[in-house]
Short mmCIF file of C-alpha atoms and ligand atoms in Angstrom, two decimals:
data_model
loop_
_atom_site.label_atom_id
_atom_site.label_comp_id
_atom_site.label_asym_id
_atom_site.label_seq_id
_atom_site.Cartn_x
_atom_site.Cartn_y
_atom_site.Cartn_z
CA UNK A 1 -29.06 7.22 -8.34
CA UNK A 2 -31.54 5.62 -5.90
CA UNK A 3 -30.96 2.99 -4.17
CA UNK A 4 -34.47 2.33 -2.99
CA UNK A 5 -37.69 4.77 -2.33
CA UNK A 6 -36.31 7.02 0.40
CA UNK A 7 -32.46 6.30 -0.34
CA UNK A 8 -29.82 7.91 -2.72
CA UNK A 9 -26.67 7.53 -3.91
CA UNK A 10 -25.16 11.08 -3.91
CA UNK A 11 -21.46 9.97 -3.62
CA UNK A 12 -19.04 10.37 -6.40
CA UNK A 13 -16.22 8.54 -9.02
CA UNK A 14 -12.46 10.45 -8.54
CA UNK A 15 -11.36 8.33 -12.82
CA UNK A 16 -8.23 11.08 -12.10
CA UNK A 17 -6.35 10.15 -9.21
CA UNK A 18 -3.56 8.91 -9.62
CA UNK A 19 -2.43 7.57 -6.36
CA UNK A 20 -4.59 7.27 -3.30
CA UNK A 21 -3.47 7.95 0.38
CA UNK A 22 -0.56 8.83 -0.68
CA UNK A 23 0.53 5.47 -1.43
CA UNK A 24 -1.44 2.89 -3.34
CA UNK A 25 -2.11 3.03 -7.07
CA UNK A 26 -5.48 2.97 -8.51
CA UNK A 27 -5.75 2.56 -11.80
CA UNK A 28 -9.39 2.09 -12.15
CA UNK A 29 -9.61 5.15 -9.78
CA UNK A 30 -12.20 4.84 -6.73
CA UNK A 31 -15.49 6.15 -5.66
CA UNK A 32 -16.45 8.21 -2.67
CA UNK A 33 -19.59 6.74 -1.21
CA UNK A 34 -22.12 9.10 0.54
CA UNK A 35 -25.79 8.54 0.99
CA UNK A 36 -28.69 10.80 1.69
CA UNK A 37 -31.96 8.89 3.63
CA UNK A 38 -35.47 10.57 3.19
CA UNK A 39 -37.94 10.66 5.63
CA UNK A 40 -39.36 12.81 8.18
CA UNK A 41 -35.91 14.28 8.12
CA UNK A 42 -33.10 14.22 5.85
CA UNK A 43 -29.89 12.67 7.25
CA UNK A 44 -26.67 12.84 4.86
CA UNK A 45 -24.17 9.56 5.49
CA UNK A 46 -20.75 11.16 5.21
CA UNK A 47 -19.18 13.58 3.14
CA UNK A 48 -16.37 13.22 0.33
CA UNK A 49 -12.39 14.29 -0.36
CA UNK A 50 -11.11 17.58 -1.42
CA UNK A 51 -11.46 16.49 -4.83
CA UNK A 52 -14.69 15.91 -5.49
CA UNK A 53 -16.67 18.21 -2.52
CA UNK A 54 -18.18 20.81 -5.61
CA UNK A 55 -19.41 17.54 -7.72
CA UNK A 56 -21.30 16.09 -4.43
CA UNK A 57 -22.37 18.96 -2.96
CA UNK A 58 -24.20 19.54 -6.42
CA UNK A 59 -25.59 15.88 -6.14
CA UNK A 60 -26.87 16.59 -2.38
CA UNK A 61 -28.83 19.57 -3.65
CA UNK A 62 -30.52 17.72 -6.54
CA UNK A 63 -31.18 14.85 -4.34
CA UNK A 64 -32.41 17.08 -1.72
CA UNK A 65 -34.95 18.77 -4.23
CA UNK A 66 -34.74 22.24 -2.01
CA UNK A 67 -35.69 20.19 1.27
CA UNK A 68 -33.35 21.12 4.27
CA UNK A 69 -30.87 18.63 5.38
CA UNK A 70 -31.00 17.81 9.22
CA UNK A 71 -28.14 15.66 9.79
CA UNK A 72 -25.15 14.25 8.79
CA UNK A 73 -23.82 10.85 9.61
CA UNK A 74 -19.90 11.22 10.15
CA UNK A 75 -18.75 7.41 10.18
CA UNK A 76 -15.22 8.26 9.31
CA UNK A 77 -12.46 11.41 9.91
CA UNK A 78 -10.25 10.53 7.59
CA UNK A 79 -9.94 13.22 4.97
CA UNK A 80 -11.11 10.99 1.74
CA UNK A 81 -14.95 11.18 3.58
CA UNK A 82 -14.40 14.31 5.63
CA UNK A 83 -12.88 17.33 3.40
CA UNK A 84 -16.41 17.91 2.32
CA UNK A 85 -17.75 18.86 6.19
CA UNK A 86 -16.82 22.50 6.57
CA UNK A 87 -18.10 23.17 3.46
CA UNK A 88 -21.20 21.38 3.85
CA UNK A 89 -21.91 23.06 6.77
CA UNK A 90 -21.70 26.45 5.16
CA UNK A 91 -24.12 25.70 2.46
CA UNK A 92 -26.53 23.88 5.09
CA UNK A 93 -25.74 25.56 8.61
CA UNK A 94 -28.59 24.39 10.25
CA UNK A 95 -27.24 21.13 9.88
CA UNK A 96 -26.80 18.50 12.74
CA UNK A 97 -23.78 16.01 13.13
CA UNK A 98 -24.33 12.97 14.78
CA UNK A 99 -21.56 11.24 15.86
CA UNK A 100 -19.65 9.62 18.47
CA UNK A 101 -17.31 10.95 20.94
CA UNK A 102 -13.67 10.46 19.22
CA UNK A 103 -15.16 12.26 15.61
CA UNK A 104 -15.77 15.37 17.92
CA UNK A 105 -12.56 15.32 19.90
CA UNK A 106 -10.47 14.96 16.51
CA UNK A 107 -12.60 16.94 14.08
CA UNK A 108 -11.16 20.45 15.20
CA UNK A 109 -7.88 19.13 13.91
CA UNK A 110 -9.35 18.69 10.53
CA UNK A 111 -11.81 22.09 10.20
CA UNK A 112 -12.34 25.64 12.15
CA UNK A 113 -16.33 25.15 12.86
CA UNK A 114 -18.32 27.94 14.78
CA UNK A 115 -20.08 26.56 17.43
CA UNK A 116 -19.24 23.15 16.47
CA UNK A 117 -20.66 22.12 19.79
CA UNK A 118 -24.25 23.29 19.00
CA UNK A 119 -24.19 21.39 16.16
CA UNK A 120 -23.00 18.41 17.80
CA UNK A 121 -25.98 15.39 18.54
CA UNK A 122 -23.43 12.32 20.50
CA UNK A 123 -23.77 8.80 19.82
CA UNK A 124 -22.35 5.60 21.06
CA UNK A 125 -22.35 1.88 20.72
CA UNK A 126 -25.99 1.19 21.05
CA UNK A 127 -27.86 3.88 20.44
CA UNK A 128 -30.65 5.13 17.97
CA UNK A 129 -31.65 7.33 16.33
CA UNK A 130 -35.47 7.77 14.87
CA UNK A 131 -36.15 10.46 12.21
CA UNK A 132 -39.64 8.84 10.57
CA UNK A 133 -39.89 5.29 9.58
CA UNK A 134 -36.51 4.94 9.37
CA UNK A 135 -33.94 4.07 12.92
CA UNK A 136 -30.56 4.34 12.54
CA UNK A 137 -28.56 2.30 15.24
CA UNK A 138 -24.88 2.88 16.32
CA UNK A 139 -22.00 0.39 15.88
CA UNK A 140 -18.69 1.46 17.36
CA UNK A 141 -16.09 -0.03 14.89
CA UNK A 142 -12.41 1.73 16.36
CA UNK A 143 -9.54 0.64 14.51
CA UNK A 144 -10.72 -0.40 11.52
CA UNK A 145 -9.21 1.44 11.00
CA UNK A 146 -9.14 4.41 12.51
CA UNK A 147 -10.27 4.74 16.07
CA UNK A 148 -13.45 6.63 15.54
CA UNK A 149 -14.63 4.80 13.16
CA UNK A 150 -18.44 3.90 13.56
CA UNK A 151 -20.81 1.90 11.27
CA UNK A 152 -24.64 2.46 10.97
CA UNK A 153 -27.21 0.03 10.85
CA UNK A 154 -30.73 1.17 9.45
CA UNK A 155 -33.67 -0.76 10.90
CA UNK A 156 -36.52 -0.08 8.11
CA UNK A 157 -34.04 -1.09 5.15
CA UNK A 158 -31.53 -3.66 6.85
CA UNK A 159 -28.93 -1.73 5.43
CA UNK A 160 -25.44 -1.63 7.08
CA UNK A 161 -23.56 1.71 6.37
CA UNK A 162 -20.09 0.14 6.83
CA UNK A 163 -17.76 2.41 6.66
CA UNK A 164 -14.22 1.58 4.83
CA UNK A 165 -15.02 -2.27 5.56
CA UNK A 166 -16.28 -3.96 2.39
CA UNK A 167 -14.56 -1.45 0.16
CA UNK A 168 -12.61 -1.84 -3.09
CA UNK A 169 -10.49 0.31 -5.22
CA UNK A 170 -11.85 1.34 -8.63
CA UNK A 171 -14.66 3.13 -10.18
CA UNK A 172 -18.05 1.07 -9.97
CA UNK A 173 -19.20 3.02 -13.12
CA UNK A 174 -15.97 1.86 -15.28
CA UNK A 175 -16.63 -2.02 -14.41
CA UNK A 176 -20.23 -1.24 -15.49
CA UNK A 177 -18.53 0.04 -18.84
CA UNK A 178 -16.76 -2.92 -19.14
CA UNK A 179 -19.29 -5.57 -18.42
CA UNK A 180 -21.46 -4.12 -21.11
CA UNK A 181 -18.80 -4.37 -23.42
CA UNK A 182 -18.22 -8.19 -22.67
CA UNK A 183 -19.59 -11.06 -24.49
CA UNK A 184 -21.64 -12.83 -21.71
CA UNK A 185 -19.34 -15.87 -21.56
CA UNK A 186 -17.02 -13.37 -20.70
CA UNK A 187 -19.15 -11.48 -18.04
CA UNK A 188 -17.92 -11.52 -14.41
CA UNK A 189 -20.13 -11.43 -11.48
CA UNK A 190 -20.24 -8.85 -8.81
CA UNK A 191 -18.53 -10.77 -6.57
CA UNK A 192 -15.63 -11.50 -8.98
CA UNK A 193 -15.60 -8.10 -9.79
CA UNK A 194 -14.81 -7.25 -6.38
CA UNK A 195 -12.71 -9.24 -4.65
CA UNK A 196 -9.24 -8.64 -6.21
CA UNK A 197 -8.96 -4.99 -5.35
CA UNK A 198 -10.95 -5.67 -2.44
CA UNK A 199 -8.40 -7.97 -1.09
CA UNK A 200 -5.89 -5.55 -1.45
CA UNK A 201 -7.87 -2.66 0.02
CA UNK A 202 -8.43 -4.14 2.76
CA UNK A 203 -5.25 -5.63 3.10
CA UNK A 204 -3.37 -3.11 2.71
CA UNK A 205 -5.13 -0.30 4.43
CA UNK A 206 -7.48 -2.44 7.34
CA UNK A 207 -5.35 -5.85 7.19
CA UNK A 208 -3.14 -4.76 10.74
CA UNK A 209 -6.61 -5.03 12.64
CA UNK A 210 -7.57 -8.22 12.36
CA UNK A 211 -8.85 -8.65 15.95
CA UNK A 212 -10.77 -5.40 15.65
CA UNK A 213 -12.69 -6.45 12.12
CA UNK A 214 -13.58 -9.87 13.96
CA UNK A 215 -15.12 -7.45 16.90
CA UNK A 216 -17.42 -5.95 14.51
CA UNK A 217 -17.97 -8.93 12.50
CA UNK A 218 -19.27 -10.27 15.58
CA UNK A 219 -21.43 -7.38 16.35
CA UNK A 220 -23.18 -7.14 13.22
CA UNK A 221 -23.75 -10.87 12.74
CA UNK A 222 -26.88 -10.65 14.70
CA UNK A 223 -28.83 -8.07 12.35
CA UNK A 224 -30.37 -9.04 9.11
CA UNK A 225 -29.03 -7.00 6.38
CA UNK A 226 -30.27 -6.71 3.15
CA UNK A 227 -27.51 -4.35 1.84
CA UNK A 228 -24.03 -3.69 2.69
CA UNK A 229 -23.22 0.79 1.84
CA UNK A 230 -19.81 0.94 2.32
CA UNK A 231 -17.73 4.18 2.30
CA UNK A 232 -15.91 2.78 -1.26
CA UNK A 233 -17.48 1.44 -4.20
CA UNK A 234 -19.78 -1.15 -4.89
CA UNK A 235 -22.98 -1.24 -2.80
CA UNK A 236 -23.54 -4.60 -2.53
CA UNK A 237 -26.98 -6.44 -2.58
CA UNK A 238 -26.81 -10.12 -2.83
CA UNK A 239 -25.32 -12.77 -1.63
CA UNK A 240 -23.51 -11.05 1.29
CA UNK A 241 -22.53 -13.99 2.88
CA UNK A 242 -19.79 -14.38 0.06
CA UNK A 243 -18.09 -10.84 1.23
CA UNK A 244 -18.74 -11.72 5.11
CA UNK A 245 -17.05 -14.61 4.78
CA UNK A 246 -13.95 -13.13 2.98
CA UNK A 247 -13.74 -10.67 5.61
CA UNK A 248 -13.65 -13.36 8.00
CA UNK A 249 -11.10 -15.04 6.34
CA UNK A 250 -8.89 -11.96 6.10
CA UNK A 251 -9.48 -10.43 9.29
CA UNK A 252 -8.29 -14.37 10.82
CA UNK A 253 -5.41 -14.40 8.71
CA UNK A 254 -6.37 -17.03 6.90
CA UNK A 255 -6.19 -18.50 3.50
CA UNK A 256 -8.20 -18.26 0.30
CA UNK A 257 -5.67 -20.75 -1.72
CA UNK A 258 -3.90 -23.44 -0.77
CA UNK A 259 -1.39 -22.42 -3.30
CA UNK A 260 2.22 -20.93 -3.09
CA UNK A 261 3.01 -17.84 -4.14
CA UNK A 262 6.68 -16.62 -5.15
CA UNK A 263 7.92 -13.39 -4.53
CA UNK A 264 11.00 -12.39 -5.96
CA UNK A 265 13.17 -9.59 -5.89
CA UNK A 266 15.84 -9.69 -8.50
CA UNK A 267 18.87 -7.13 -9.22
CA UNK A 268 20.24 -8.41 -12.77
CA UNK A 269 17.14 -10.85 -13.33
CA UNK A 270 19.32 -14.23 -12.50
CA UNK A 271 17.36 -15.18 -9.00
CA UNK A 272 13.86 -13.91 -11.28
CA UNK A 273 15.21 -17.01 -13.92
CA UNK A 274 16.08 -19.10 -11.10
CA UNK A 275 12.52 -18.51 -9.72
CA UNK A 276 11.14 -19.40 -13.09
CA UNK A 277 12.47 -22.66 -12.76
CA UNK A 278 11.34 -23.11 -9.33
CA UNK A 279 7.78 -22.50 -10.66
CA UNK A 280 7.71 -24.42 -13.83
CA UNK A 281 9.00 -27.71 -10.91
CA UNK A 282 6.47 -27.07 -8.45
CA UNK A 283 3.60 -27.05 -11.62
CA UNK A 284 5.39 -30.87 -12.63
CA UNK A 285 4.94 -32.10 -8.94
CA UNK A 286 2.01 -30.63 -7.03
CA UNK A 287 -1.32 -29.44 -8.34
CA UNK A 288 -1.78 -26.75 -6.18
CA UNK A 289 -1.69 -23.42 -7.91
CA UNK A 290 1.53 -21.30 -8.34
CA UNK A 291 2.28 -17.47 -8.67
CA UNK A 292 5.19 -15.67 -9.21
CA UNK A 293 5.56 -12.02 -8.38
CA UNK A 294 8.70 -9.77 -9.90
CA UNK A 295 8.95 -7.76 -6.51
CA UNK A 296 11.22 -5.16 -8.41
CA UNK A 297 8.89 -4.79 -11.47
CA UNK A 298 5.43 -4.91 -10.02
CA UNK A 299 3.28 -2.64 -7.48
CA UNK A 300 4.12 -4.46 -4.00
CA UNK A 301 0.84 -3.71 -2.60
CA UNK A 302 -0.65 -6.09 -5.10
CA UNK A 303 2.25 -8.59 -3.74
CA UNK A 304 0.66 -7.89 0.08
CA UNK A 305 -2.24 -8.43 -1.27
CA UNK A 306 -1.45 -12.07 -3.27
CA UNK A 307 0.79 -13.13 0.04
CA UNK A 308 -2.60 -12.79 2.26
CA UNK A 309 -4.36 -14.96 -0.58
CA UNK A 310 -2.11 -18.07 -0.43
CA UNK A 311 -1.59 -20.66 2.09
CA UNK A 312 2.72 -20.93 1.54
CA UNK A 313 5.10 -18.08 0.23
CA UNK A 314 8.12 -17.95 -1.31
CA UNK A 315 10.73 -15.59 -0.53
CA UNK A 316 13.84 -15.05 -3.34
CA UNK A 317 16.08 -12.21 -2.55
CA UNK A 318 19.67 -11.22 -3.58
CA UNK A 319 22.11 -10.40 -1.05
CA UNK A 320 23.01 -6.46 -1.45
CA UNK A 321 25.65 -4.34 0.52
CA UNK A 322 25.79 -7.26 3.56
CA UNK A 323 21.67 -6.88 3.87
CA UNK A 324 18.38 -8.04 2.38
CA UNK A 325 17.40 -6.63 -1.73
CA UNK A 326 15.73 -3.01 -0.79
CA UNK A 327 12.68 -4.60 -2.53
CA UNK A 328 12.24 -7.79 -0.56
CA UNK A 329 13.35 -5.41 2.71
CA UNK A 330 10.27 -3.23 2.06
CA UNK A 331 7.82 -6.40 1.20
CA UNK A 332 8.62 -8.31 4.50
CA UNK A 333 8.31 -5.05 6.59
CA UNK A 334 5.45 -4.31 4.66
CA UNK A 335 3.45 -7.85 5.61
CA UNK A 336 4.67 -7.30 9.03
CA UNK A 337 2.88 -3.89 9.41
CA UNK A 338 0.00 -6.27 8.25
CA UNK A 339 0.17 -8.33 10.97
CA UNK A 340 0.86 -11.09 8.36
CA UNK A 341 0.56 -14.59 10.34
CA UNK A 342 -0.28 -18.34 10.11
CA UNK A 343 1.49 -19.56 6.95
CA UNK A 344 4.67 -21.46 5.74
CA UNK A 345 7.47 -20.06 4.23
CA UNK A 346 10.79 -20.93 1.97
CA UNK A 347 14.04 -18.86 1.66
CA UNK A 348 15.90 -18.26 -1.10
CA UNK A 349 18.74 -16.12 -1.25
CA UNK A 350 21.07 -15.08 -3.73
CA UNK A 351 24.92 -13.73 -3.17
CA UNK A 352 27.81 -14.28 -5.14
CA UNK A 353 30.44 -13.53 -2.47
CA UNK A 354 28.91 -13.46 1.22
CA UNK A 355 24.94 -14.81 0.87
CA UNK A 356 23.40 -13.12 3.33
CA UNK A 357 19.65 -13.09 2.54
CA UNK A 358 18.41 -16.19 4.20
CA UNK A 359 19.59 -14.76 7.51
CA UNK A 360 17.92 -11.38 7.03
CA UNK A 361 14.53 -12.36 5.77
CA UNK A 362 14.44 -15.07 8.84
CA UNK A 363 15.15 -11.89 10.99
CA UNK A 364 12.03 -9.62 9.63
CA UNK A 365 10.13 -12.98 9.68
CA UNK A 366 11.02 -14.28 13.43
CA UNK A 367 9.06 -10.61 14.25
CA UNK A 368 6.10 -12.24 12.63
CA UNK A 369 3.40 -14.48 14.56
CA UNK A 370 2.65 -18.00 13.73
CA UNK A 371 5.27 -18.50 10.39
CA UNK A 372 6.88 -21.74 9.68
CA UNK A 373 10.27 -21.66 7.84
CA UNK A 374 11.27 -24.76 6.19
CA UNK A 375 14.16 -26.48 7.15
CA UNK A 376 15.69 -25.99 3.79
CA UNK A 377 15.90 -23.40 1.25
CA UNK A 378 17.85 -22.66 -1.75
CA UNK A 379 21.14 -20.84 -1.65
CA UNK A 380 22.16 -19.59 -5.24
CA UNK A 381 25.87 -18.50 -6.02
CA UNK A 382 25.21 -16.19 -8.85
CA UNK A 383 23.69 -17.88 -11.48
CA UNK A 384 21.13 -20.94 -11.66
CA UNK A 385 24.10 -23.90 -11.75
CA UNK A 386 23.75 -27.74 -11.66
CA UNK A 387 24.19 -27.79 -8.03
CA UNK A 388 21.61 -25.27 -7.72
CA UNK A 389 19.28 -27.01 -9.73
CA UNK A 390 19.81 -30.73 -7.42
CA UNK A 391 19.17 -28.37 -4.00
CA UNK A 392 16.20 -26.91 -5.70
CA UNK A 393 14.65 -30.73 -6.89
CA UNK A 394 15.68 -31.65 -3.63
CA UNK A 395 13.63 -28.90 -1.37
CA UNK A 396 10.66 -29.65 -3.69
CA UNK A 397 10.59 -32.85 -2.24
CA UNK A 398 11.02 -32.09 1.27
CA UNK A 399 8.17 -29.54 0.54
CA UNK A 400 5.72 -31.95 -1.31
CA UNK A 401 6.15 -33.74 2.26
CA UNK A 402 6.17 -31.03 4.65
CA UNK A 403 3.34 -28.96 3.25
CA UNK A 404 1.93 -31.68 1.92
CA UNK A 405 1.61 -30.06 -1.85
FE1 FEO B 1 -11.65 5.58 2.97
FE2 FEO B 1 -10.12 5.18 5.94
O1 FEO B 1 -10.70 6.11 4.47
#
């Protein structure tokens, strides 16, 4: 596929995988991005997992039309856009790898090369690179999120190479499928397309380096780009202020909705009823938007993913064995890996001896920057009871005032 005169795509769609770094589900699968640049010399932008190395290395040959390649681009080490080096290598051996410091100290972890260090041309922040009309220029990106992570600017196209950042789960090829299949009333853009399992890409995998994505923001806000190539699929052409600005949004830990999401573990479904009613309330009094999540039924990286969207959160959890729900215990500790911060929160535990929730969640949560518990939450004996359902109208009210809903 080209992606303009001298540019093609040579990376690849994994429809098969089930789960992906050994812990998020991808239904719609995911693409491996990798781009070879034609000019004076040939320079390859990354490589691809263990999975798909025989289908790209196929696609780097066609592209390459029986030139040589001079160089590859190594933005990443992380094994989903590095399995494919060694073998690269082999088939090309006169082939350079520019890179920066950190990619050369870890890479002998990954790979056995022979005389790795001839083939070895350093970069760091700042530097370029001329092969022809086309510069590339170096853009030290560490932590986002590994630390050797570098983007790649390219001067004749105004394209950023962006590594992980700007990436989304799923198979560009499949939502292609789909949109073709759609009535245009139904169509979605690009953007729409995009966003959902963007959002939880990035926060799941990047969303514990905030700081670090604003760093780079910052550094690339001064070039004019024309194209964002990141390592995951969609390249995307227009109207890129739409996905800079959601990546300043998430990298701040701020929010896209002023909504409240609910998320709700449940062991015999009674706080998941309880938490229906709560919902169908908040709809009658506010018109803010609001979301429940069944922590025990549903994929809880989508939950990390919904709690970053909203502006307030719910928290319902049953008491179990003196502690917090397992499910609710893995969410919180989950969000606090994310750095989760700057939002307002409401307990509501469930116990029908010894309630013990409340206190437990406000433990995980006191770990967490910048969250504001209200005063009062909902303690439920059991079952949803009359009582319950007075202290539940009741905190609605305080909250209509307090979060002014
Ligand atoms: Fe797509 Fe950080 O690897």
């Amino acid at each position: 596929m080209k992606i303009s005169e001298n540019m093609i795509y040579v990376g690849v769609n994994d429809e098969n995988i089930d789960i992906f770094e050994g812990q998020y589900k991808v239904p719609a699968g995911i693409t491996y991005n990798s781009y070879l640049i034609k000019d004076k010399k040939n320079v390859l932008m990354d490589t691809v997992d263990k999975r798909k190395v025989s289908d790209w290395l196929k696609n780097v040959e066609e592209a390459l039309k029986g030139e040589p390649l001079d160089y590859l681009v190594v933005s990443h080490l992380e094994p989903d856009h590095s399995d494919g080096i060694k073998q690269l290598l082999e088939k090309y051996p006169k082939t350079k790898i520019i890179s920066n410091q950190k990619v050369f100290a870890f890479l002998p972890q990954f790979f056995e090369i022979e005389h790795l260090e001839e083939k070895e041309i350093l970069v760091k922040e700042g530097d370029t690179f001329p092969f022809g009309e086309h510069t590339l220029h170096f853009i030290m990106a560490p932590m986002v999120h590994w630390p050797e992570v570098m983007m790649t600017y390219e001067e004749k196209e105004k394209i950023l190479f962006s590594a992980d950042a700007f990436g989304t789960f799923g198979v560009v090829s499949e939502y292609d499928e789909k949109e073709q299949m759609l009535s245009e009333a139904e169509k979605h853009s690009k953007e729409e397309l995009w966003l959902d399992e963007a959002r939880r890409y990035y926060v799941n995998i990047v969303g514990k380096y905030g700081i670090q994505v604003q760093n780079v923001l910052k550094k690339v806000e001064t070039r004019k780009i024309e194209k964002i190539c990141p390592l995951h699929g969609f390249i995307l052409t227009e109207n890129l202020n739409f996905y800079l600005e959601k990546y300043n949004t998430w990298s701040s830990y701020g929010w896209e909705n002023e909504g409240i999401f609910i998320a709700c573990a449940s062991m015999h479904g009674y706080t998941l009823e309880a938490m229906q009613e709560l919902k169908e309330l908040l709809r009658k009094r506010t018109s803010k938007e609001v979301k429940l999540f069944d922590l025990t039924r549903e994929d809880i990286t989508y939950a990390v993913a919904e709690a970053f969207k909203y502006k307030h959160l719910v928290l319902a959890s049953p008491t179990y064995n003196g502690e917090l729900f397992p499910t609710m215990d893995s969410f919180l500790r989950l969000l606090k890996g994310k750095s989760y911060q700057n939002r307002k929160v409401m307990l509501v535990e469930n116990g029908t001896w010894a309630p013990l929730a409340n206190k437990c969640m406000r433990d995980i949560i006191n770990q967490m920057k910048n969250i504001e518990i209200a005063e009062t939450g909902i303690t439920i004996k059991s079952k949803m009871a009359k009582e319950t359902k007075t202290n539940m109208e009741e905190v609605v009210e305080n909250l209509q005032k307090s979060w002014e809903l």
